[in-house]
Amino acid sequence: MKGLKKKRRIQVLLLAAVALVLSTALIGYAMRDGINFFRSPTQVVEEPPRQGEVFRIGGLVEGGSIVRGQGETVSFTVTDGGATIPVRFTGVLPDLFSENQGMIGTGVMEDGTFIAREILAKHDETYMPREVVDALKEQGVYQDPNG
């Protein structure tokens, strides 16, 4: 009788371990497209993303670079002072999107152009995303809007 209890206990522990490993693998598989890493334009130039990789890019919208196409397509360039990346976005831009302002876009690289699925802009006159500030500071072009 004691041997049967011990065997059953081992079976339950093994089953629990297998279930834990399986659930961890399924969670990791489900999250693979949900995690988007931030890259500055300089990082994109130095280490190009792999084909089809979804990531976030951020920097300043270069002055004079916004070109509105037919329909809802907008092209512009984003820079961090060290590199410039062309961006194409189809959709409605945020109200606060403008030249020489910080932005972050989520999308993929295609033939040297970042195809944005989503564009985020600053919240007010002085806000800039932390990742963009860090990238601009690395390039030495960050200017504090508060002084």
Backbone as a chain_set.jsonl record, in Angstrom:
{"seq": "MKGLKKKRRIQVLLLAAVALVLSTALIGYAMRDGINFFRSPTQVVEEPPRQGEVFRIGGLVEGGSIVRGQGETVSFTVTDGGATIPVRFTGVLPDLFSENQGMIGTGVMEDGTFIAREILAKHDETYMPREVVDALKEQGVYQDPNG", "coords": {"N": [[0.807, -1.186, 0.0], [1.946, 1.269, 0.815], [3.862, 1.644, -1.182], [2.302, 2.136, -3.43], [1.103, 4.628, -2.848], [3.38, 6.249, -2.852], [4.198, 5.976, -5.503], [2.014, 7.121, -6.821], [2.196, 9.743, -5.885], [4.628, 10.537, -7.055], [3.886, 10.379, -9.742], [1.931, 12.393, -9.874], [3.51, 14.659, -9.276], [5.293, 14.623, -11.484], [3.45, 14.975, -13.576], [2.501, 17.534, -12.919], [4.888, 19.006, -13.266], [5.342, 18.656, -16.032], [3.033, 19.923, -17.008], [3.551, 22.545, -16.131], [5.888, 23.206, -17.589], [4.862, 23.003, -20.202], [2.833, 24.978, -20.155], [4.41, 27.272, -19.725], [5.903, 27.297, -22.1], [3.836, 27.693, -23.991], [2.902, 30.238, -23.223], [5.196, 31.797, -23.695], [5.38, 31.43, -26.49], [3.021, 32.668, -27.331], [3.558, 35.299, -26.634], [5.553, 36.18, -28.328], [5.162, 37.954, -30.511], [4.195, 40.123, -29.221], [6.054, 41.629, -27.907], [7.854, 44.429, -28.409], [10.832, 45.805, -29.254], [12.602, 48.839, -28.564], [14.327, 50.938, -30.822], [16.788, 53.26, -31.803], [17.269, 55.501, -34.627], [20.034, 55.396, -35.26], [20.808, 52.936, -34.141], [19.308, 51.241, -35.766], [20.569, 51.591, -38.224], [23.181, 50.723, -37.615], [22.808, 48.05, -36.682], [20.927, 46.342, -38.556], [17.47, 45.363, -38.473], [16.085, 42.01, -38.467], [14.422, 40.438, -41.258], [11.009, 41.198, -41.388], [10.794, 41.671, -38.661], [9.101, 43.106, -35.964], [9.348, 46.224, -34.488], [9.997, 49.124, -32.396], [10.618, 52.445, -33.333], [12.185, 55.53, -32.68], [12.536, 59.088, -32.421], [13.343, 62.401, -33.541], [11.075, 64.088, -35.672], [12.191, 64.984, -38.714], [12.748, 68.317, -39.75], [10.888, 69.767, -42.399], [10.483, 67.39, -43.726], [8.062, 66.069, -43.92], [5.807, 64.594, -46.066], [2.832, 64.554, -47.593], [0.935, 62.096, -49.087], [-1.168, 60.572, -51.622], [-4.441, 60.081, -50.462], [-4.417, 58.654, -47.247], [-1.715, 58.288, -46.789], [1.411, 59.084, -45.444], [4.669, 60.347, -45.611], [7.823, 60.682, -44.032], [10.889, 61.651, -42.37], [12.783, 60.309, -39.68], [14.988, 61.174, -37.111], [17.907, 60.889, -35.004], [19.972, 62.487, -34.748], [22.304, 61.175, -35.343], [21.729, 59.371, -37.326], [19.41, 58.96, -40.041], [16.188, 57.845, -40.799], [13.91, 56.872, -43.284], [10.347, 57.037, -43.107], [7.177, 55.559, -43.585], [3.726, 55.942, -43.349], [0.414, 54.859, -43.179], [-2.604, 56.113, -42.492], [-4.34, 57.915, -39.902], [-2.675, 60.575, -38.544], [-1.544, 61.423, -35.2], [-2.904, 64.3, -33.458], [-0.961, 65.993, -32.311], [1.318, 65.529, -33.769], [4.138, 66.689, -35.396], [6.696, 68.527, -37.239], [10.119, 68.475, -36.146], [9.584, 67.426, -33.646], [9.278, 64.967, -31.037], [8.692, 61.481, -31.65], [7.319, 58.144, -31.676], [7.265, 55.16, -33.435], [5.67, 52.1, -34.374], [6.45, 49.229, -36.174], [7.713, 47.696, -39.216], [10.782, 47.145, -41.066], [11.169, 47.716, -44.52], [12.859, 47.376, -47.41], [14.702, 49.424, -46.692], [13.058, 51.402, -45.7], [11.062, 52.419, -43.001], [8.086, 50.97, -42.262], [5.399, 52.078, -40.771], [3.009, 50.937, -38.444], [1.743, 52.054, -36.376], [1.71, 55.269, -34.95], [2.968, 57.273, -32.436], [2.784, 60.334, -30.73], [4.064, 63.261, -29.046], [2.739, 64.324, -25.812], [2.31, 66.899, -24.869], [3.623, 70.273, -25.044], [6.191, 70.009, -23.946], [6.733, 67.324, -23.472], [8.568, 64.356, -24.128], [9.156, 61.086, -25.261], [10.846, 58.79, -23.075], [12.686, 56.96, -24.187], [13.343, 58.211, -26.586], [14.542, 60.564, -25.669], [16.811, 59.453, -24.386], [18.12, 58.328, -26.633], [18.656, 60.639, -28.14], [20.318, 61.989, -26.355], [22.528, 60.273, -26.356], [23.541, 60.81, -28.881], [24.225, 63.401, -28.587], [22.572, 65.563, -29.201], [20.401, 66.353, -27.759], [18.178, 68.746, -26.41], [17.14, 70.313, -23.565], [13.816, 71.071, -23.021], [12.946, 72.61, -20.912], [14.84, 74.369, -20.207]], "CA": [[0.0, 0.0, 0.0], [2.807, 2.438, 0.875], [4.509, 1.791, -2.484], [1.323, 2.691, -4.356], [0.989, 6.055, -2.528], [4.61, 6.897, -3.294], [4.145, 5.98, -6.956], [0.988, 8.09, -7.209], [2.759, 11.061, -5.576], [5.624, 10.818, -8.097], [3.147, 10.618, -10.982], [1.3, 13.711, -9.773], [4.58, 15.65, -9.386], [5.746, 14.628, -12.874], [2.387, 15.576, -14.371], [2.525, 18.971, -12.619], [6.08, 19.567, -13.897], [5.091, 18.688, -17.476], [2.037, 20.97, -17.238], [4.222, 23.827, -15.925], [6.765, 23.43, -18.747], [4.003, 23.215, -21.361], [2.188, 26.287, -20.047], [5.449, 28.285, -19.928], [6.203, 27.318, -23.54], [2.706, 28.308, -24.684], [2.898, 31.671, -22.906], [6.307, 32.378, -24.461], [5.012, 31.413, -27.905], [1.976, 33.666, -27.536], [4.098, 36.647, -26.421], [6.657, 36.483, -29.228], [4.845, 39.111, -31.331], [3.714, 41.194, -28.371], [7.164, 42.365, -27.334], [8.487, 45.25, -29.439], [11.981, 46.496, -28.701], [12.848, 50.184, -29.071], [15.622, 51.193, -31.463], [16.964, 54.595, -32.359], [17.707, 55.399, -36.024], [21.437, 54.979, -35.306], [20.845, 51.496, -33.885], [18.763, 50.557, -36.941], [21.602, 51.616, -39.257], [24.32, 49.901, -37.181], [22.38, 46.652, -36.606], [19.615, 46.263, -39.212], [16.587, 44.319, -37.937], [15.866, 40.888, -39.382], [13.252, 40.569, -42.125], [9.723, 40.995, -40.752], [10.822, 41.935, -37.213], [8.332, 44.262, -35.523], [10.051, 46.951, -33.433], [9.639, 50.532, -32.257], [11.685, 53.384, -33.656], [11.83, 56.844, -32.162], [13.464, 60.188, -32.612], [12.697, 63.646, -33.922], [10.627, 64.186, -37.055], [13.094, 65.958, -39.336], [12.085, 69.492, -40.304], [10.723, 69.811, -43.847], [10.48, 66.047, -44.312], [6.72, 65.49, -44.006], [5.21, 64.64, -47.405], [1.523, 63.899, -47.592], [0.663, 61.477, -50.377], [-2.571, 60.375, -51.956], [-5.198, 59.425, -49.39], [-3.952, 58.792, -45.875], [-0.3, 57.935, -46.688], [2.315, 60.175, -45.094], [6.08, 59.97, -45.539], [8.678, 61.64, -43.333], [12.099, 61.021, -41.862], [12.993, 60.425, -38.239], [16.423, 61.235, -36.854], [18.372, 61.064, -33.634], [21.186, 63.284, -34.869], [23.38, 60.335, -35.857], [21.243, 58.687, -38.521], [18.067, 59.336, -40.464], [15.46, 56.714, -41.371], [12.627, 57.245, -43.891], [9.192, 56.371, -42.514], [5.918, 55.676, -44.32], [2.603, 55.591, -42.479], [-0.911, 55.011, -43.766], [-3.574, 56.248, -41.416], [-4.522, 59.265, -39.382], [-1.619, 60.933, -37.594], [-2.016, 62.095, -33.979], [-3.029, 65.754, -33.581], [0.257, 66.679, -31.89], [2.429, 65.128, -34.627], [4.639, 67.798, -36.207], [8.134, 68.522, -37.499], [11.032, 68.805, -35.049], [9.015, 66.947, -32.397], [9.528, 63.565, -30.777], [7.678, 60.498, -32.016], [7.683, 56.73, -31.652], [6.447, 54.39, -34.358], [5.788, 50.646, -34.315], [6.302, 48.674, -37.514], [8.768, 46.845, -39.761], [11.615, 47.722, -42.126], [11.026, 47.137, -45.847], [13.699, 48.042, -48.408], [15.319, 50.627, -46.146], [12.039, 52.328, -45.201], [10.288, 51.912, -41.874], [6.65, 50.995, -42.529], [4.79, 52.193, -39.447], [1.624, 50.503, -38.228], [1.205, 52.935, -35.346], [2.553, 56.428, -34.654], [2.655, 57.966, -31.189], [3.418, 61.644, -30.678], [4.175, 63.827, -27.705], [1.481, 64.627, -25.141], [2.175, 68.347, -24.74], [4.735, 71.011, -25.627], [7.499, 69.666, -23.393], [6.912, 65.884, -23.291], [9.236, 63.543, -25.133], [9.326, 59.74, -24.705], [12.135, 58.561, -22.425], [13.592, 56.287, -25.11], [13.804, 59.206, -27.552], [15.479, 61.431, -24.94], [18.054, 58.695, -24.218], [18.782, 58.207, -27.939], [19.17, 61.96, -28.511], [21.446, 62.287, -25.469], [23.674, 59.492, -26.848], [24.068, 61.475, -30.07], [24.649, 64.74, -28.199], [21.738, 66.601, -29.802], [19.233, 66.611, -26.914], [18.066, 70.056, -25.781], [16.096, 70.272, -22.553], [12.827, 72.114, -23.298], [12.682, 73.426, -19.727], [15.895, 75.319, -19.89]], "C": [[0.863, 1.268, 0.0], [3.482, 2.696, -0.467], [3.587, 2.436, -3.508], [1.142, 4.191, -4.119], [2.201, 6.827, -3.036], [4.626, 7.008, -4.815], [3.157, 7.044, -7.451], [1.499, 9.519, -6.994], [3.779, 11.458, -6.642], [4.93, 11.123, -9.419], [2.506, 12.011, -10.986], [2.354, 14.812, -9.92], [5.102, 15.741, -10.815], [4.714, 15.289, -13.788], [2.343, 17.089, -14.16], [3.721, 19.647, -13.283], [5.895, 19.679, -15.41], [4.09, 19.793, -17.816], [2.661, 22.36, -17.095], [5.115, 24.169, -17.121], [5.928, 23.743, -19.982], [3.334, 24.591, -21.314], [3.195, 27.42, -20.237], [5.788, 28.411, -21.406], [5.074, 27.986, -24.322], [2.631, 29.815, -24.434], [4.01, 32.378, -23.681], [5.999, 32.456, -25.944], [3.976, 32.492, -28.207], [2.519, 35.094, -27.436], [5.126, 37.06, -27.457], [6.401, 37.703, -30.107], [4.403, 40.309, -30.501], [4.815, 42.041, -27.765], [7.872, 43.103, -28.463], [9.617, 46.045, -28.814], [12.144, 47.859, -29.352], [14.235, 50.253, -29.686], [15.644, 52.633, -31.952], [17.372, 54.445, -33.825], [19.169, 54.948, -36.158], [21.556, 53.477, -35.081], [20.314, 50.71, -35.079], [19.804, 50.505, -38.043], [22.757, 50.693, -38.891], [23.988, 48.415, -37.163], [20.994, 46.534, -37.23], [18.772, 45.125, -38.633], [16.425, 43.198, -38.952], [14.561, 41.107, -40.154], [11.962, 40.275, -41.359], [9.677, 41.265, -39.261], [10.041, 43.207, -36.895], [9.092, 44.913, -34.372], [9.551, 48.382, -33.406], [10.852, 51.38, -32.606], [11.246, 54.753, -33.15], [12.923, 57.859, -32.386], [12.676, 61.452, -32.897], [12.261, 63.572, -35.378], [11.436, 65.312, -37.685], [12.298, 67.09, -39.981], [12.051, 69.468, -41.826], [10.614, 68.45, -44.51], [9.089, 65.442, -44.476], [6.159, 65.713, -45.409], [3.905, 63.868, -47.349], [1.237, 63.393, -48.99], [-0.816, 61.433, -50.672], [-3.268, 59.656, -50.807], [-4.599, 59.711, -48.029], [-2.471, 58.49, -45.712], [0.551, 59.173, -46.456], [3.728, 59.614, -45.03], [6.836, 61.07, -44.818], [9.947, 60.922, -42.925], [12.212, 61.279, -40.375], [14.497, 60.336, -37.999], [16.698, 61.309, -35.358], [19.664, 61.873, -33.625], [22.345, 62.493, -35.424], [23.003, 59.63, -37.133], [19.82, 59.134, -38.797], [17.428, 58.145, -41.155], [14.171, 57.23, -42.009], [11.499, 56.401, -43.306], [7.985, 56.595, -43.427], [4.803, 55.164, -43.416], [1.301, 55.833, -43.23], [-1.922, 55.001, -42.63], [-3.676, 57.7, -41.0], [-3.449, 59.523, -38.331], [-2.219, 61.567, -36.342], [-2.026, 63.609, -34.165], [-1.724, 66.478, -33.272], [1.488, 66.289, -32.693], [2.851, 66.328, -35.463], [6.152, 67.678, -36.368], [8.904, 68.981, -36.265], [10.469, 68.421, -33.677], [9.286, 65.454, -32.264], [8.361, 62.684, -31.194], [8.231, 59.099, -31.822], [6.718, 56.02, -32.583], [6.703, 52.905, -34.168], [5.555, 50.108, -35.71], [7.473, 47.805, -37.9], [9.565, 47.611, -40.804], [11.356, 46.96, -43.422], [11.842, 47.969, -46.816], [14.242, 49.38, -47.917], [14.344, 51.667, -45.623], [11.278, 51.659, -44.063], [8.813, 52.079, -42.207], [5.94, 50.937, -41.176], [3.349, 51.705, -39.454], [0.93, 51.438, -37.244], [2.209, 54.056, -35.104], [2.052, 57.059, -33.36], [3.417, 59.278, -31.184], [3.431, 62.134, -29.244], [2.81, 64.172, -27.13], [1.253, 66.13, -24.979], [3.447, 68.997, -25.29], [6.103, 70.527, -25.163], [7.754, 68.172, -23.285], [7.677, 65.268, -24.46], [9.439, 62.167, -24.516], [10.74, 59.522, -24.182], [13.141, 57.927, -23.373], [14.176, 57.271, -26.124], [14.821, 60.132, -26.9], [16.829, 60.724, -24.788], [18.823, 58.592, -25.525], [19.375, 59.543, -28.365], [20.36, 62.352, -27.638], [22.7, 61.535, -25.91], [24.332, 60.162, -28.036], [24.528, 62.906, -29.777], [23.802, 65.852, -28.782], [20.514, 66.939, -28.951], [19.307, 68.023, -26.336], [16.894, 70.009, -24.834], [15.096, 71.402, -22.818], [12.544, 73.028, -22.122], [13.816, 74.372, -19.396], [17.206, 74.817, -20.282]], "O": [[0.565, 2.225, -0.714], [3.658, 3.851, -0.854], [4.042, 3.198, -4.361], [1.037, 4.954, -5.079], [2.068, 7.923, -3.581], [5.031, 8.039, -5.353], [3.448, 7.776, -8.397], [1.262, 10.398, -7.822], [3.788, 12.607, -7.086], [5.344, 12.031, -10.139], [2.544, 12.714, -11.996], [2.118, 15.797, -10.619], [5.333, 16.845, -11.31], [5.069, 16.07, -14.671], [2.166, 17.843, -15.117], [3.586, 20.751, -13.81], [6.256, 20.696, -16.003], [4.272, 20.517, -18.794], [2.329, 23.261, -17.864], [5.096, 25.3, -17.606], [6.259, 24.661, -20.733], [3.279, 25.288, -22.327], [2.863, 28.433, -20.853], [5.942, 29.523, -21.911], [5.341, 28.772, -25.231], [2.326, 30.579, -25.349], [3.785, 33.441, -24.258], [6.327, 33.451, -26.591], [4.057, 33.156, -29.241], [1.995, 36.001, -28.084], [5.539, 38.219, -27.459], [7.345, 38.427, -30.422], [4.253, 41.406, -31.039], [4.531, 43.077, -27.164], [8.425, 42.479, -29.368], [9.381, 46.873, -27.935], [11.863, 48.027, -30.538], [15.196, 49.702, -29.149], [14.645, 53.153, -32.449], [17.786, 53.358, -34.23], [19.5, 54.198, -37.076], [22.333, 52.813, -35.767], [20.817, 49.626, -35.376], [19.922, 49.491, -38.732], [23.263, 49.963, -39.743], [24.806, 47.599, -37.588], [19.99, 46.615, -36.523], [19.294, 44.051, -38.337], [16.604, 43.407, -40.152], [13.704, 41.883, -39.729], [11.837, 39.215, -40.745], [8.623, 41.106, -38.645], [10.29, 44.259, -37.485], [9.442, 44.248, -33.397], [8.785, 48.806, -34.271], [11.976, 51.065, -32.216], [10.061, 55.086, -33.193], [14.096, 57.512, -32.524], [11.502, 61.566, -32.545], [12.991, 63.054, -36.222], [11.371, 66.458, -37.239], [11.304, 66.853, -40.667], [13.061, 69.183, -42.47], [10.65, 68.361, -45.737], [8.95, 64.398, -45.113], [6.048, 66.844, -45.882], [3.893, 62.666, -47.085], [1.287, 64.149, -49.96], [-1.615, 62.148, -50.066], [-2.716, 58.71, -50.246], [-4.309, 60.859, -47.692], [-1.997, 58.437, -44.577], [0.435, 60.173, -47.166], [3.958, 58.543, -44.468], [6.528, 62.251, -44.974], [10.066, 59.711, -43.114], [11.796, 62.324, -39.872], [15.188, 59.522, -38.612], [15.855, 61.726, -34.565], [20.362, 61.934, -32.612], [23.296, 63.086, -35.935], [23.873, 59.319, -37.947], [19.118, 59.619, -37.909], [18.052, 57.506, -42.002], [13.411, 57.948, -41.36], [11.668, 55.211, -43.043], [7.799, 57.684, -43.969], [4.914, 54.103, -42.802], [1.112, 56.885, -43.842], [-2.071, 54.013, -41.91], [-3.16, 58.594, -41.67], [-3.331, 58.785, -37.353], [-3.284, 62.181, -36.408], [-1.239, 64.142, -34.947], [-1.414, 67.482, -33.914], [2.599, 66.679, -32.335], [2.028, 66.921, -36.16], [6.799, 66.849, -35.728], [8.409, 69.765, -35.454], [10.833, 69.02, -32.666], [9.499, 64.761, -33.259], [7.199, 63.08, -31.104], [9.444, 58.889, -31.806], [5.509, 56.245, -32.533], [7.817, 52.496, -33.84], [4.581, 50.477, -36.366], [8.15, 47.24, -37.041], [9.089, 48.602, -41.359], [11.324, 45.73, -43.436], [11.547, 49.147, -47.023], [14.236, 50.362, -48.659], [14.769, 52.719, -45.146], [10.902, 50.49, -44.15], [8.342, 53.197, -42.411], [5.887, 49.892, -40.527], [2.574, 52.022, -40.356], [-0.29, 51.598, -37.265], [3.416, 53.818, -35.058], [0.864, 57.343, -33.211], [4.578, 59.323, -31.592], [2.879, 61.498, -28.347], [1.835, 64.3, -27.87], [0.107, 66.579, -24.955], [4.255, 68.329, -25.935], [7.077, 70.624, -25.91], [8.889, 67.772, -23.027], [7.458, 65.616, -25.62], [9.854, 62.073, -23.361], [11.71, 60.004, -24.766], [14.314, 58.302, -23.376], [15.351, 57.183, -26.48], [15.846, 60.453, -27.502], [17.874, 61.326, -25.032], [20.044, 58.749, -25.538], [20.484, 59.581, -28.897], [21.306, 62.976, -28.121], [23.804, 62.077, -25.852], [25.551, 60.093, -28.188], [25.15, 63.546, -30.626], [24.264, 66.991, -28.855], [19.672, 67.73, -29.375], [20.349, 68.449, -25.838], [15.774, 69.7, -25.241], [15.483, 72.571, -22.839], [11.968, 74.102, -22.296], [13.753, 75.099, -18.404], [18.212, 75.498, -20.085]]}, "num_chains": 1, "name": "protein.A"}
